[in-house]
Coordinates of C-alpha atoms and ligand atoms in Angstrom, one line a residue:
M1 CA -5.0 -13.1 -13.9
C2 CA -3.8 -16.5 -15.4
G3 CA -5.5 -17.2 -19.0
I4 CA -6.2 -20.5 -20.2
V5 CA -6.4 -21.8 -23.9
G6 CA -7.2 -25.3 -25.4
Y7 CA -7.8 -26.8 -28.4
T8 CA -8.8 -29.7 -30.2
G9 CA -9.5 -30.5 -34.2
K10 CA -7.5 -31.0 -37.3
Q11 CA -5.4 -27.8 -37.4
Q12 CA -2.2 -27.8 -36.0
A13 CA -2.6 -26.7 -32.5
T14 CA 0.0 -24.4 -31.4
P15 CA -0.8 -21.5 -33.7
I16 CA -4.6 -21.1 -32.2
L17 CA -2.9 -21.4 -28.5
L18 CA -0.3 -18.8 -29.2
D19 CA -3.2 -16.6 -30.8
G20 CA -5.4 -17.4 -28.2
L21 CA -2.9 -16.5 -25.2
S22 CA -2.1 -13.3 -27.3
R23 CA -5.9 -12.3 -27.2
L24 CA -5.9 -13.0 -23.1
E25 CA -2.8 -10.7 -22.7
Y26 CA -4.9 -8.2 -21.5
R27 CA -5.7 -10.1 -18.5
G28 CA -2.0 -9.3 -16.8
Y29 CA 0.7 -12.2 -16.9
D30 CA 4.4 -12.9 -16.5
S31 CA 5.0 -16.1 -18.3
S32 CA 3.2 -18.2 -20.7
G33 CA 3.3 -21.6 -22.1
I34 CA 1.9 -24.4 -24.0
A35 CA 1.9 -28.2 -24.4
V36 CA 0.8 -30.3 -27.2
G37 CA 0.2 -33.6 -27.6
S38 CA 0.9 -35.8 -30.6
G39 CA 1.6 -39.6 -31.2
N40 CA 4.7 -38.8 -29.5
G41 CA 3.9 -37.9 -26.1
I42 CA 3.0 -34.1 -24.6
E43 CA 5.8 -31.6 -25.5
V44 CA 5.7 -28.4 -23.6
V45 CA 7.1 -24.9 -24.6
K46 CA 7.4 -21.7 -21.6
A47 CA 8.9 -18.9 -21.3
K48 CA 9.3 -16.2 -18.6
G49 CA 8.3 -12.6 -20.0
R50 CA 5.9 -11.3 -22.7
L51 CA 4.6 -13.8 -24.9
A52 CA 7.3 -12.8 -27.8
E53 CA 9.7 -14.7 -25.5
L54 CA 7.3 -17.7 -26.4
Y55 CA 7.0 -17.4 -29.8
K56 CA 10.6 -17.2 -30.3
R57 CA 10.8 -20.5 -28.5
T58 CA 8.0 -22.2 -30.4
G59 CA 8.6 -21.1 -34.3
D60 CA 6.3 -23.8 -35.8
R61 CA 6.8 -26.6 -33.1
P62 CA 5.5 -28.5 -31.0
E63 CA 3.5 -30.1 -33.8
G64 CA 0.3 -31.7 -32.9
T65 CA -3.3 -30.8 -33.2
V66 CA -4.7 -31.1 -29.3
G67 CA -3.1 -28.8 -27.0
I68 CA -3.2 -26.5 -23.9
G69 CA -1.8 -22.9 -23.4
H70 CA -1.4 -20.4 -20.3
T71 CA -0.6 -17.2 -19.8
R72 CA 0.6 -16.9 -15.8
W73 CA 0.1 -14.2 -13.4
A74 CA 2.3 -15.3 -10.2
T75 CA 1.3 -16.1 -7.0
H76 CA 3.3 -19.3 -5.6
G77 CA 6.7 -19.0 -6.7
A78 CA 8.7 -16.4 -8.6
P79 CA 7.7 -15.6 -12.6
D80 CA 10.0 -17.7 -14.6
D81 CA 10.3 -20.6 -16.6
A82 CA 10.3 -23.2 -14.1
N83 CA 7.0 -22.0 -12.7
A84 CA 5.4 -20.6 -15.9
H85 CA 2.5 -23.3 -16.9
P86 CA 1.7 -25.9 -18.4
H87 CA 3.2 -28.7 -15.7
Y88 CA 4.0 -31.9 -16.4
S89 CA 3.3 -35.0 -14.3
Q90 CA 6.6 -36.5 -13.1
D91 CA 6.6 -39.5 -16.1
R92 CA 5.3 -36.8 -18.2
T93 CA 2.0 -38.5 -19.4
F94 CA -0.2 -35.4 -18.1
A95 CA -0.1 -31.8 -18.4
V96 CA -1.9 -29.2 -16.6
V97 CA -2.8 -25.4 -16.9
H98 CA -4.2 -23.5 -13.8
N99 CA -6.2 -20.5 -13.1
G100 CA -6.6 -20.3 -9.4
I101 CA -5.1 -21.5 -6.2
I102 CA -5.0 -24.9 -4.7
E103 CA -5.4 -23.9 -1.0
N104 CA -3.9 -27.2 0.7
Y105 CA -1.1 -27.8 -1.8
L106 CA 1.3 -27.8 0.7
E107 CA -0.5 -30.4 2.4
L108 CA -0.8 -32.5 -0.9
R109 CA 2.8 -31.8 -1.7
A110 CA 3.8 -33.4 1.5
F111 CA 1.7 -36.5 0.5
L112 CA 2.9 -36.7 -2.8
S113 CA 6.8 -36.3 -1.8
E114 CA 6.0 -39.2 0.7
R115 CA 5.1 -41.4 -2.4
G116 CA 8.4 -40.6 -4.6
F117 CA 7.0 -37.7 -6.5
T118 CA 10.0 -34.7 -7.1
F119 CA 8.4 -31.1 -8.1
L120 CA 10.3 -29.0 -10.3
S121 CA 8.6 -25.6 -9.5
E122 CA 7.6 -23.5 -6.2
T123 CA 4.0 -23.6 -7.6
D124 CA 0.5 -25.0 -6.0
T125 CA -0.3 -26.3 -9.4
E126 CA 2.3 -29.1 -9.6
I127 CA 0.6 -31.0 -7.6
V128 CA -2.3 -31.4 -10.1
P129 CA -0.6 -33.4 -13.1
M130 CA 1.2 -35.7 -10.1
L131 CA -2.1 -36.3 -8.4
L132 CA -3.1 -37.0 -12.1
E133 CA -0.7 -39.5 -12.3
Y134 CA -0.8 -41.0 -8.9
Y135 CA -4.5 -41.7 -9.2
Y136 CA -4.5 -43.0 -13.0
N137 CA -6.3 -46.1 -13.6
G138 CA -6.9 -45.9 -17.0
N139 CA -10.2 -44.5 -16.9
M140 CA -9.9 -40.4 -17.2
L141 CA -12.9 -39.6 -15.5
E142 CA -12.4 -41.4 -12.4
T143 CA -8.9 -40.0 -12.2
I144 CA -10.0 -36.4 -12.7
I145 CA -12.6 -36.8 -10.0
K146 CA -10.2 -38.5 -7.5
T147 CA -7.8 -35.9 -8.0
R148 CA -10.6 -33.1 -7.9
N149 CA -12.0 -34.7 -4.6
K150 CA -8.4 -33.9 -2.8
L151 CA -8.3 -30.0 -4.4
K152 CA -9.0 -27.0 -2.0
G153 CA -9.4 -23.8 -3.2
S154 CA -10.6 -22.3 -6.5
Y155 CA -9.5 -23.7 -10.1
A156 CA -9.9 -23.5 -14.0
L157 CA -7.8 -26.5 -15.4
G158 CA -7.2 -27.7 -18.4
I159 CA -5.9 -31.4 -18.9
L160 CA -3.7 -33.0 -21.6
H161 CA -3.3 -36.8 -21.3
A162 CA -0.7 -38.2 -23.5
G163 CA -2.2 -41.3 -25.7
D164 CA -5.9 -39.8 -25.4
G165 CA -6.0 -39.2 -29.1
G166 CA -7.6 -35.8 -29.7
A167 CA -9.2 -35.6 -26.7
F168 CA -8.5 -33.3 -23.5
Y169 CA -10.3 -32.5 -20.1
A170 CA -11.6 -29.3 -18.3
L171 CA -13.4 -28.2 -15.0
R172 CA -13.8 -25.3 -12.9
K173 CA -14.3 -24.3 -8.9
D174 CA -14.6 -20.3 -8.4
S175 CA -12.5 -19.7 -11.5
P176 CA -13.6 -18.5 -14.9
L177 CA -13.8 -21.2 -18.2
V178 CA -15.8 -21.5 -21.1
I179 CA -15.7 -24.0 -23.8
G180 CA -16.2 -23.0 -27.4
L181 CA -18.2 -25.2 -30.2
G182 CA -16.6 -25.2 -33.2
E183 CA -17.1 -27.7 -36.4
G184 CA -15.0 -30.2 -36.1
E185 CA -13.1 -28.6 -33.8
N186 CA -13.2 -27.2 -29.8
F187 CA -12.0 -25.2 -27.4
I188 CA -11.4 -23.8 -23.9
A189 CA -10.6 -20.4 -22.7
S190 CA -10.4 -18.2 -19.8
D191 CA -13.2 -15.8 -21.4
M192 CA -14.6 -15.7 -25.1
P193 CA -12.7 -13.2 -26.6
A194 CA -9.9 -15.7 -26.7
V195 CA -11.4 -17.9 -29.0
L196 CA -14.3 -15.3 -30.8
T197 CA -12.2 -15.5 -34.0
H198 CA -13.5 -19.3 -34.3
T199 CA -16.8 -19.6 -32.7
R200 CA -19.6 -17.6 -30.7
R201 CA -20.8 -20.6 -29.4
F202 CA -20.2 -21.8 -25.7
I203 CA -21.3 -24.0 -23.0
I204 CA -20.3 -22.4 -19.6
P205 CA -19.4 -25.4 -17.3
D206 CA -21.0 -25.3 -13.7
E207 CA -18.8 -25.5 -10.6
K208 CA -16.8 -28.9 -10.6
E209 CA -18.1 -30.4 -13.4
I210 CA -16.0 -32.3 -15.9
A211 CA -16.0 -32.0 -19.6
V212 CA -14.4 -34.3 -22.1
I213 CA -13.9 -32.4 -25.1
T214 CA -12.8 -34.1 -28.6
P215 CA -12.5 -32.3 -32.1
N216 CA -16.2 -33.8 -32.5
G217 CA -17.8 -32.9 -29.0
V218 CA -17.6 -32.1 -25.5
T219 CA -19.6 -34.3 -23.0
V220 CA -20.1 -32.9 -19.7
Y221 CA -20.2 -34.8 -16.5
N222 CA -22.3 -33.6 -13.5
R223 CA -20.8 -34.1 -9.8
N224 CA -22.5 -37.5 -9.5
Q225 CA -20.5 -38.8 -12.9
E226 CA -23.8 -38.5 -14.8
E227 CA -23.4 -37.2 -18.5
I228 CA -25.7 -34.1 -18.7
E229 CA -27.1 -31.9 -21.3
K230 CA -25.5 -28.2 -21.2
E231 CA -27.7 -25.1 -22.9
I232 CA -25.6 -23.3 -25.5
F233 CA -24.8 -19.6 -25.3
V234 CA -24.7 -17.7 -28.1
S235 CA -22.1 -14.6 -27.6
D236 CA -23.0 -11.3 -29.6
M237 CA -19.7 -10.4 -29.1
S238 CA -17.5 -10.0 -32.5
A239 CA -14.1 -10.5 -32.9
A240 CA -14.1 -7.2 -34.1
D241 CA -14.9 -5.9 -30.7
A242 CA -11.6 -6.7 -29.2
E243 CA -9.5 -5.2 -32.1
K244 CA -8.1 -1.8 -31.5
D245 CA -9.9 -0.6 -34.7
G246 CA -7.0 2.3 -35.4
F247 CA -7.0 3.6 -31.6
A248 CA -3.4 3.6 -30.1
H249 CA -4.5 1.6 -27.2
F250 CA -7.7 0.0 -26.1
M251 CA -8.2 2.1 -23.0
L252 CA -7.9 5.2 -25.8
K253 CA -10.7 3.1 -27.9
E254 CA -12.8 2.3 -24.5
I255 CA -12.7 5.9 -23.4
Y256 CA -14.5 6.9 -27.3
E257 CA -17.0 4.0 -26.6
Q258 CA -18.4 5.3 -23.5
P259 CA -21.2 7.1 -24.9
G260 CA -22.1 4.5 -27.0
A261 CA -21.8 1.7 -24.0
V262 CA -23.7 4.0 -21.6
K263 CA -26.6 4.5 -24.4
K264 CA -26.7 0.9 -24.8
T265 CA -27.1 0.5 -20.8
I266 CA -30.0 2.8 -20.2
H267 CA -31.8 3.6 -23.6
D268 CA -34.4 0.7 -23.1
R269 CA -34.5 0.7 -19.6
I270 CA -35.6 4.8 -19.7
T271 CA -39.4 3.9 -20.9
P272 CA -42.5 6.7 -21.4
D273 CA -43.6 4.8 -18.5
G274 CA -40.7 5.4 -16.4
I275 CA -37.7 3.1 -15.6
R276 CA -37.5 -0.8 -16.4
L277 CA -35.1 -2.5 -15.0
D278 CA -35.2 -5.9 -16.9
R279 CA -36.6 -8.6 -15.0
V280 CA -35.3 -7.6 -11.5
R281 CA -37.9 -8.0 -8.4
L282 CA -37.3 -5.1 -6.3
N283 CA -39.4 -3.4 -4.3
G284 CA -37.8 -0.3 -2.8
A285 CA -40.5 0.2 -0.1
E286 CA -39.6 -3.3 1.2
I287 CA -35.8 -2.4 1.7
D288 CA -34.5 -0.7 4.8
K289 CA -30.9 -0.9 3.8
V290 CA -28.3 -1.0 0.7
C291 CA -25.1 -2.6 0.7
I292 CA -22.7 -2.2 -1.6
A293 CA -19.5 -4.5 -2.1
A294 CA -16.9 -4.3 -5.0
C295 CA -13.3 -3.6 -5.8
G296 CA -11.1 -1.2 -7.2
S297 CA -13.4 0.8 -10.1
A298 CA -16.1 -0.9 -8.9
Y299 CA -16.2 0.0 -5.6
H300 CA -15.9 3.9 -6.5
A301 CA -18.9 3.3 -8.6
G302 CA -20.4 2.2 -5.4
E303 CA -19.4 5.3 -3.8
V304 CA -21.0 7.4 -6.4
G305 CA -24.1 5.1 -5.7
K306 CA -24.2 5.5 -2.1
Y307 CA -24.6 9.6 -2.6
F308 CA -27.2 9.2 -4.8
I309 CA -29.2 6.3 -3.6
E310 CA -29.3 8.1 -0.3
K311 CA -29.8 11.8 -1.2
Y312 CA -33.0 10.7 -4.0
A313 CA -34.1 7.1 -1.9
R314 CA -33.2 8.3 1.3
L315 CA -32.0 4.7 2.3
P316 CA -28.7 4.0 4.4
V317 CA -25.9 2.8 2.2
E318 CA -22.9 1.0 3.2
T319 CA -20.2 0.5 1.1
D320 CA -17.6 -2.0 1.3
L321 CA -14.6 -2.9 -0.7
A322 CA -15.4 -6.7 -1.2
S323 CA -12.0 -8.1 0.6
E324 CA -13.2 -6.7 3.6
F325 CA -17.1 -7.3 3.6
R326 CA -17.5 -10.8 4.7
Y327 CA -14.5 -10.7 7.4
R328 CA -16.3 -7.9 9.4
D329 CA -19.3 -9.4 10.3
P330 CA -21.7 -7.6 8.5
I331 CA -25.4 -7.1 9.9
L332 CA -27.7 -7.8 6.5
S333 CA -31.2 -9.0 6.9
K334 CA -33.9 -10.2 4.5
N335 CA -35.1 -6.5 3.9
C336 CA -31.3 -5.5 3.1
L337 CA -30.3 -5.5 -0.8
T338 CA -26.9 -6.2 -1.4
V339 CA -25.4 -4.9 -4.5
I340 CA -22.2 -6.4 -6.1
V341 CA -20.7 -4.5 -8.4
S342 CA -18.5 -5.8 -11.2
Q343 CA -17.0 -5.3 -14.5
S344 CA -15.8 -9.1 -14.8
G345 CA -18.6 -10.7 -12.9
E346 CA -15.7 -13.0 -11.7
T347 CA -13.5 -11.2 -9.2
A348 CA -13.0 -13.7 -6.4
D349 CA -13.3 -11.1 -3.4
S350 CA -16.5 -10.0 -5.1
L351 CA -17.8 -13.1 -5.8
A352 CA -17.2 -14.5 -2.0
A353 CA -19.1 -11.1 -0.8
L354 CA -21.9 -12.0 -3.0
R355 CA -22.1 -15.9 -1.1
E356 CA -21.8 -14.4 2.1
A357 CA -24.4 -11.5 1.8
K358 CA -26.8 -14.5 0.7
R359 CA -25.4 -16.9 3.4
R360 CA -26.9 -14.2 5.8
G361 CA -30.3 -13.7 4.1
S362 CA -29.3 -10.6 2.1
R363 CA -31.2 -10.5 -1.3
V364 CA -28.3 -9.6 -4.0
L365 CA -28.2 -7.7 -7.0
A366 CA -25.3 -8.0 -9.3
I367 CA -24.5 -5.1 -11.8
V368 CA -22.2 -7.2 -14.0
N369 CA -21.2 -6.5 -17.6
V370 CA -19.7 -10.0 -18.6
V371 CA -22.7 -11.8 -19.5
D372 CA -23.7 -15.5 -17.4
S373 CA -20.2 -14.7 -15.3
S374 CA -20.3 -16.4 -11.9
I375 CA -21.3 -13.3 -10.3
A376 CA -24.7 -13.0 -12.7
R377 CA -25.4 -16.4 -12.5
E378 CA -25.1 -16.8 -8.6
A379 CA -27.0 -13.5 -7.9
D380 CA -30.8 -13.4 -7.1
D381 CA -30.9 -10.5 -10.0
V382 CA -28.7 -9.1 -12.6
L383 CA -28.3 -6.0 -14.1
Y384 CA -25.7 -6.0 -17.2
T385 CA -24.2 -2.7 -18.0
R386 CA -23.6 -3.6 -21.7
A387 CA -20.3 -1.8 -22.1
G388 CA -19.4 -4.8 -24.5
P389 CA -15.8 -6.7 -24.3
E390 CA -12.8 -4.5 -22.1
I391 CA -9.6 -5.3 -22.9
A392 CA -7.6 -2.5 -21.5
V393 CA -7.1 -3.3 -17.7
A394 CA -7.6 0.3 -16.5
T395 CA -11.3 0.2 -16.9
T396 CA -13.1 3.1 -18.4
K397 CA -16.4 2.2 -19.7
G398 CA -17.1 -0.6 -17.1
Y399 CA -17.0 2.0 -14.8
T400 CA -19.0 4.6 -16.1
T401 CA -21.9 2.3 -17.0
Q402 CA -21.7 1.1 -13.8
L403 CA -22.6 4.5 -12.6
A404 CA -25.2 4.5 -15.9
V405 CA -26.9 1.4 -13.9
L406 CA -26.6 2.7 -10.2
Y407 CA -28.3 5.9 -11.0
L408 CA -31.5 4.2 -12.5
L409 CA -31.5 1.6 -9.7
G410 CA -31.2 4.8 -7.3
L411 CA -34.3 6.5 -9.0
Q412 CA -36.2 3.1 -9.1
L413 CA -35.7 3.2 -5.4
A414 CA -36.4 6.4 -4.7
K415 CA -39.9 6.2 -7.1
D416 CA -40.9 3.4 -5.0
R417 CA -40.3 4.9 -2.0
G418 CA -42.0 8.0 -2.5
T419 CA -38.8 9.6 -1.7
V420 CA -38.3 11.9 -5.4
S421 CA -40.7 14.3 -6.5
D422 CA -42.5 14.1 -10.0
R423 CA -40.4 17.0 -10.9
E424 CA -36.8 15.9 -9.8
Y425 CA -37.5 12.4 -11.0
D426 CA -38.4 14.1 -14.5
A427 CA -35.2 15.9 -14.5
L428 CA -32.9 13.3 -13.7
L429 CA -34.6 10.9 -16.3
G430 CA -34.2 13.7 -18.8
A431 CA -30.5 14.2 -17.8
L432 CA -30.0 10.6 -18.1
K433 CA -31.4 10.4 -21.5
T434 CA -28.9 12.9 -22.9
L435 CA -26.2 12.1 -21.1
P436 CA -24.6 9.8 -23.9
E437 CA -24.9 12.6 -26.4
Q438 CA -23.6 15.1 -24.2
L439 CA -20.5 12.6 -23.1
N440 CA -19.5 12.0 -26.9
R441 CA -19.2 15.9 -27.7
F442 CA -17.4 16.1 -24.1
I443 CA -14.9 13.2 -24.8
D444 CA -14.4 15.1 -28.3
D445 CA -13.7 18.0 -26.8
V446 CA -11.9 17.7 -23.5
N447 CA -9.4 15.1 -25.7
A448 CA -6.9 18.0 -26.7
Q449 CA -7.0 19.5 -23.4
A450 CA -6.3 16.3 -21.6
Q451 CA -3.3 15.6 -24.0
Y452 CA -1.9 19.8 -23.2
L453 CA -2.5 19.1 -19.2
A454 CA -0.8 15.6 -19.6
G455 CA 2.2 17.4 -21.6
K456 CA 2.7 19.8 -18.5
Y457 CA 2.4 17.5 -15.6
Y458 CA 3.3 14.4 -16.6
P459 CA 6.8 14.4 -15.0
A460 CA 5.0 14.8 -11.5
S461 CA 6.0 12.8 -9.0
D462 CA 2.8 12.9 -7.0
A463 CA -0.7 13.8 -7.5
Y464 CA -3.3 14.7 -5.1
F465 CA -7.2 14.4 -6.1
I466 CA -9.8 16.1 -3.9
G467 CA -13.2 16.8 -3.6
R468 CA -16.5 16.7 -1.4
G469 CA -19.5 14.1 -1.5
C470 CA -19.5 12.8 -5.0
D471 CA -16.9 14.4 -6.2
W472 CA -14.8 12.9 -3.4
S473 CA -15.7 9.4 -5.1
A474 CA -15.0 10.8 -8.2
A475 CA -11.7 11.5 -7.1
L476 CA -11.2 8.3 -5.8
E477 CA -11.5 6.8 -9.6
G478 CA -9.1 9.5 -10.8
A479 CA -6.2 9.0 -8.5
L480 CA -6.5 5.3 -9.7
K481 CA -6.5 5.7 -12.9
L482 CA -3.8 7.9 -13.2
K483 CA -1.6 5.5 -10.8
E484 CA -2.2 2.3 -12.4
I485 CA -1.0 3.7 -15.6
S486 CA 1.5 6.2 -15.4
Y487 CA 3.2 4.9 -12.1
I488 CA 2.7 7.9 -10.4
H489 CA 1.9 8.1 -6.7
A490 CA -1.8 9.5 -6.4
E491 CA -4.1 9.6 -3.7
A492 CA -7.8 10.8 -3.2
Y493 CA -8.9 12.4 -0.2
A494 CA -11.7 14.2 0.6
A495 CA -11.1 17.8 0.3
G496 CA -11.9 18.7 3.9
E497 CA -9.8 15.9 5.4
L498 CA -6.5 17.3 3.8
K499 CA -5.8 19.7 6.6
H500 CA -6.0 16.6 8.8
G501 CA -2.6 15.3 7.8
T502 CA -1.9 15.2 4.2
I503 CA -1.5 18.6 3.4
S504 CA 2.1 18.5 5.5
L505 CA 3.0 16.7 1.9
I506 CA 2.3 19.5 -0.1
E507 CA 5.0 21.7 -1.4
K508 CA 6.0 23.8 -4.3
N509 CA 4.6 22.4 -7.8
S510 CA 2.9 19.5 -5.6
L511 CA 0.0 18.5 -8.4
V512 CA -3.4 18.6 -7.1
L513 CA -6.7 18.0 -9.3
G514 CA -9.5 19.9 -7.2
I515 CA -12.9 18.6 -8.4
A516 CA -15.9 21.4 -7.7
T517 CA -18.9 20.0 -9.2
Q518 CA -21.6 20.5 -6.7
N519 CA -23.2 24.2 -5.5
D520 CA -23.6 23.2 -2.1
L521 CA -20.2 22.2 -1.7
R522 CA -18.1 24.8 -3.9
E523 CA -17.5 27.0 -1.6
K524 CA -15.6 24.4 0.5
T525 CA -13.9 22.6 -2.1
L526 CA -12.7 25.9 -3.2
S527 CA -11.0 26.7 0.2
N528 CA -9.2 23.6 0.1
I529 CA -8.0 24.3 -3.0
K530 CA -7.1 27.6 -1.7
E531 CA -5.4 26.1 1.3
V532 CA -2.7 23.9 -0.8
R533 CA -2.1 26.7 -3.7
S534 CA -0.8 29.1 -1.2
R535 CA 1.5 26.3 0.0
G536 CA 2.5 26.1 -3.8
A537 CA 0.8 23.3 -5.3
A538 CA 0.0 23.8 -8.7
V539 CA -3.9 23.1 -9.3
I540 CA -6.0 21.6 -12.0
G541 CA -9.8 22.4 -11.4
I542 CA -12.6 20.3 -12.6
S543 CA -16.0 22.1 -12.6
D544 CA -19.2 22.8 -14.3
N545 CA -19.2 26.3 -13.3
P546 CA -14.9 26.8 -14.5
A547 CA -15.6 30.6 -13.8
S548 CA -16.4 30.5 -10.0
I549 CA -12.7 28.1 -9.4
A550 CA -10.8 29.8 -11.8
A551 CA -8.9 32.4 -10.6
E552 CA -7.5 29.7 -7.7
C553 CA -6.2 27.1 -9.9
D554 CA -3.5 26.9 -12.8
D555 CA -5.6 25.0 -15.1
V556 CA -9.2 24.5 -15.4
I557 CA -11.3 21.5 -17.0
A558 CA -14.8 22.8 -17.8
L559 CA -17.4 20.0 -17.4
P560 CA -20.6 20.4 -19.3
E561 CA -23.9 21.7 -18.0
T562 CA -25.8 18.6 -16.5
H563 CA -27.8 17.8 -13.5
A564 CA -25.3 17.9 -10.7
A565 CA -26.0 14.1 -9.7
L566 CA -24.2 13.1 -12.9
T567 CA -21.1 15.0 -13.2
P568 CA -19.3 11.9 -12.0
V569 CA -19.4 10.8 -15.6
F570 CA -17.9 13.6 -16.9
T571 CA -15.3 13.9 -14.5
A572 CA -14.3 10.4 -14.9
A573 CA -13.9 10.8 -18.7
A574 CA -11.8 13.9 -18.3
L575 CA -9.8 12.3 -15.8
Q576 CA -9.3 9.0 -17.8
L577 CA -8.1 10.9 -20.6
F578 CA -5.6 12.8 -18.7
A579 CA -4.1 9.9 -17.0
Y580 CA -4.0 8.2 -20.2
Y581 CA -2.0 11.0 -22.3
V582 CA 0.4 11.1 -19.0
A583 CA 1.1 7.4 -19.1
A584 CA 1.4 8.0 -22.9
A585 CA 4.3 10.8 -22.2
R586 CA 5.8 8.8 -19.4
G587 CA 5.9 5.5 -21.8
G588 CA 4.6 2.9 -20.1
D589 CA 2.6 -0.3 -21.4
I590 CA -0.8 1.5 -20.8
D591 CA -3.0 -1.5 -21.6
K592 CA -1.0 -3.9 -19.6
P593 CA 0.5 -2.2 -16.7
R594 CA 2.7 -3.9 -14.6
N595 CA 1.9 -6.1 -11.9
L596 CA -2.1 -5.9 -12.8
A597 CA -4.4 -8.4 -14.0
K598 CA -7.8 -7.5 -15.7
S599 CA -9.9 -10.0 -13.7
V600 CA -8.7 -10.6 -9.9
T601 CA -9.8 -14.1 -9.6
V602 CA -7.8 -14.9 -6.3
E603 CA -8.6 -13.6 -3.2
Ligands
M6R1 O1 -14.4 -6.8 -13.2 P1 -14.2 -6.1 -11.7 O2 -15.2 -5.0 -11.8 O3 -14.9 -7.1 -10.5 O4 -13.1 -5.8 -10.9 C1 -12.6 -5.1 -10.0 C2 -11.2 -4.3 -9.6 O5 -10.2 -5.4 -9.7 C3 -11.3 -3.4 -11.2 O6 -12.3 -2.1 -11.1 C4 -9.7 -2.3 -11.1 O7 -9.8 -1.8 -10.0 C5 -9.8 -1.7 -12.4 N1 -9.6 -2.5 -13.5 C6 -8.8 -0.5 -12.5 O8 -8.9 0.4 -13.4

């Protein structure tokens, strides 16, 4: 989704803004632009397409030491120069960058048109600089408040006003924004990695607070216009965390980072006395239902969690796509634990699901990667996944660390409820402890095979991922990985469901990936593999018992021996690598696939 940076200090703003924007590229965008302020007013430069286009247009200009920049992911209006941000006010005394959606923009556009304002873009954003111009009375705080009070929807805004020297302004509601604190210079950004080369000290503004940012300080005002003290958050991320480190792509680097990320996620949470879930207030015995709501891969992690929690904690688990959750009138109570899973912690639908769950009296536990993100802050409890910054749009370590936390959560619930035997509990904890090391070896081993299989199957036009139980959940994630980066049409089906319609699509050389890791379901899945193979499909089998399926498959990926419940972690790693090499063979933009955004901050 859209990315924002802002700078004020002694240096030229343009190169700093462009560098910040390049670090936000991973969020997904289709145009970009900057606005720089100087004694001559505000100059805006923007360009459709990749940042390289903006670099061409800027050269060394505009000159000035204060500015704002933006990468736009089109929602209202095509991705072209006119709709790219920043947007000027009519008299060009204001320039604004925006992430989010102003829901009442048509009404506000009509209001402003009646008062003589002419719009140059189709965006919802352009009403903001126009409103600022309309309300301007010489006092910027009052002007911003009047404008803010008109806006409905979500926004993170960076505002530049001509003649305000080195000052610029920022505010947010339901969209992410951080303020970076330097020495004699200060920043804003959609997320921390954009400015980590300059500072690790951040202020995170709360909803509707207004920040006035100058080279020498940041002043934050609350909703009542009172100046407030904000806590300073020191990030433990380093700029190097957001570099490729010699890997061809962030996605490959992040696949390889998984063992370390999983280790960091679980190591101090498994103690000699059992599981310790940070400061989470959890009593499994008092919970009568778990609802998991999330989007995309995080939802797929929730699906694995459902099988695990139901099996070991004997609690009913409902899983919802967060975009559906609040519209289905869910039945929640104080004894229901709602779990929101999100790597970014900023996904608009997941945040909305969280608020809906709280509104209905449910306790909310968030499983989140980005520290102090909106979801982390609004949940009653948080378990961080500690994956470190994930730059590639296609999640890898974000997903597997979510699985790790869901396993810990499920086991703790099971322990509280007395539904797991000591033997099983110890076996699972033991398997979890060795998981990082096993995963490390597995990724090293399977890499070459994934490359070989990608070379063989990359021309496929469709792929079907099938499995039963948690293998079906793993299939959902495998199919998403393949389609999002290789653009091959890929679907996941519960293996037993294929013959109820989808099998009609299977023909000679259709690619099927059959996952069979669960002893009690293996024979059934094998029958389904036979059904597609007898209709001409080429089958890649994935199993921890490869001999049991080899005869019915063209190729087999052997998973290591582990506890059956943990196989989705290994399946994920194998399918991530397969998707990665297929996409590489087809020549896609692996880290920034078309049309996608890393952090989906609009509904
Ligand atoms: O940041 P979140 O985990 O809330 O994001 C949810 C989905 O947008 C995300 O998992 C998406 O499906 C992945 N990037 C796909 O690889």
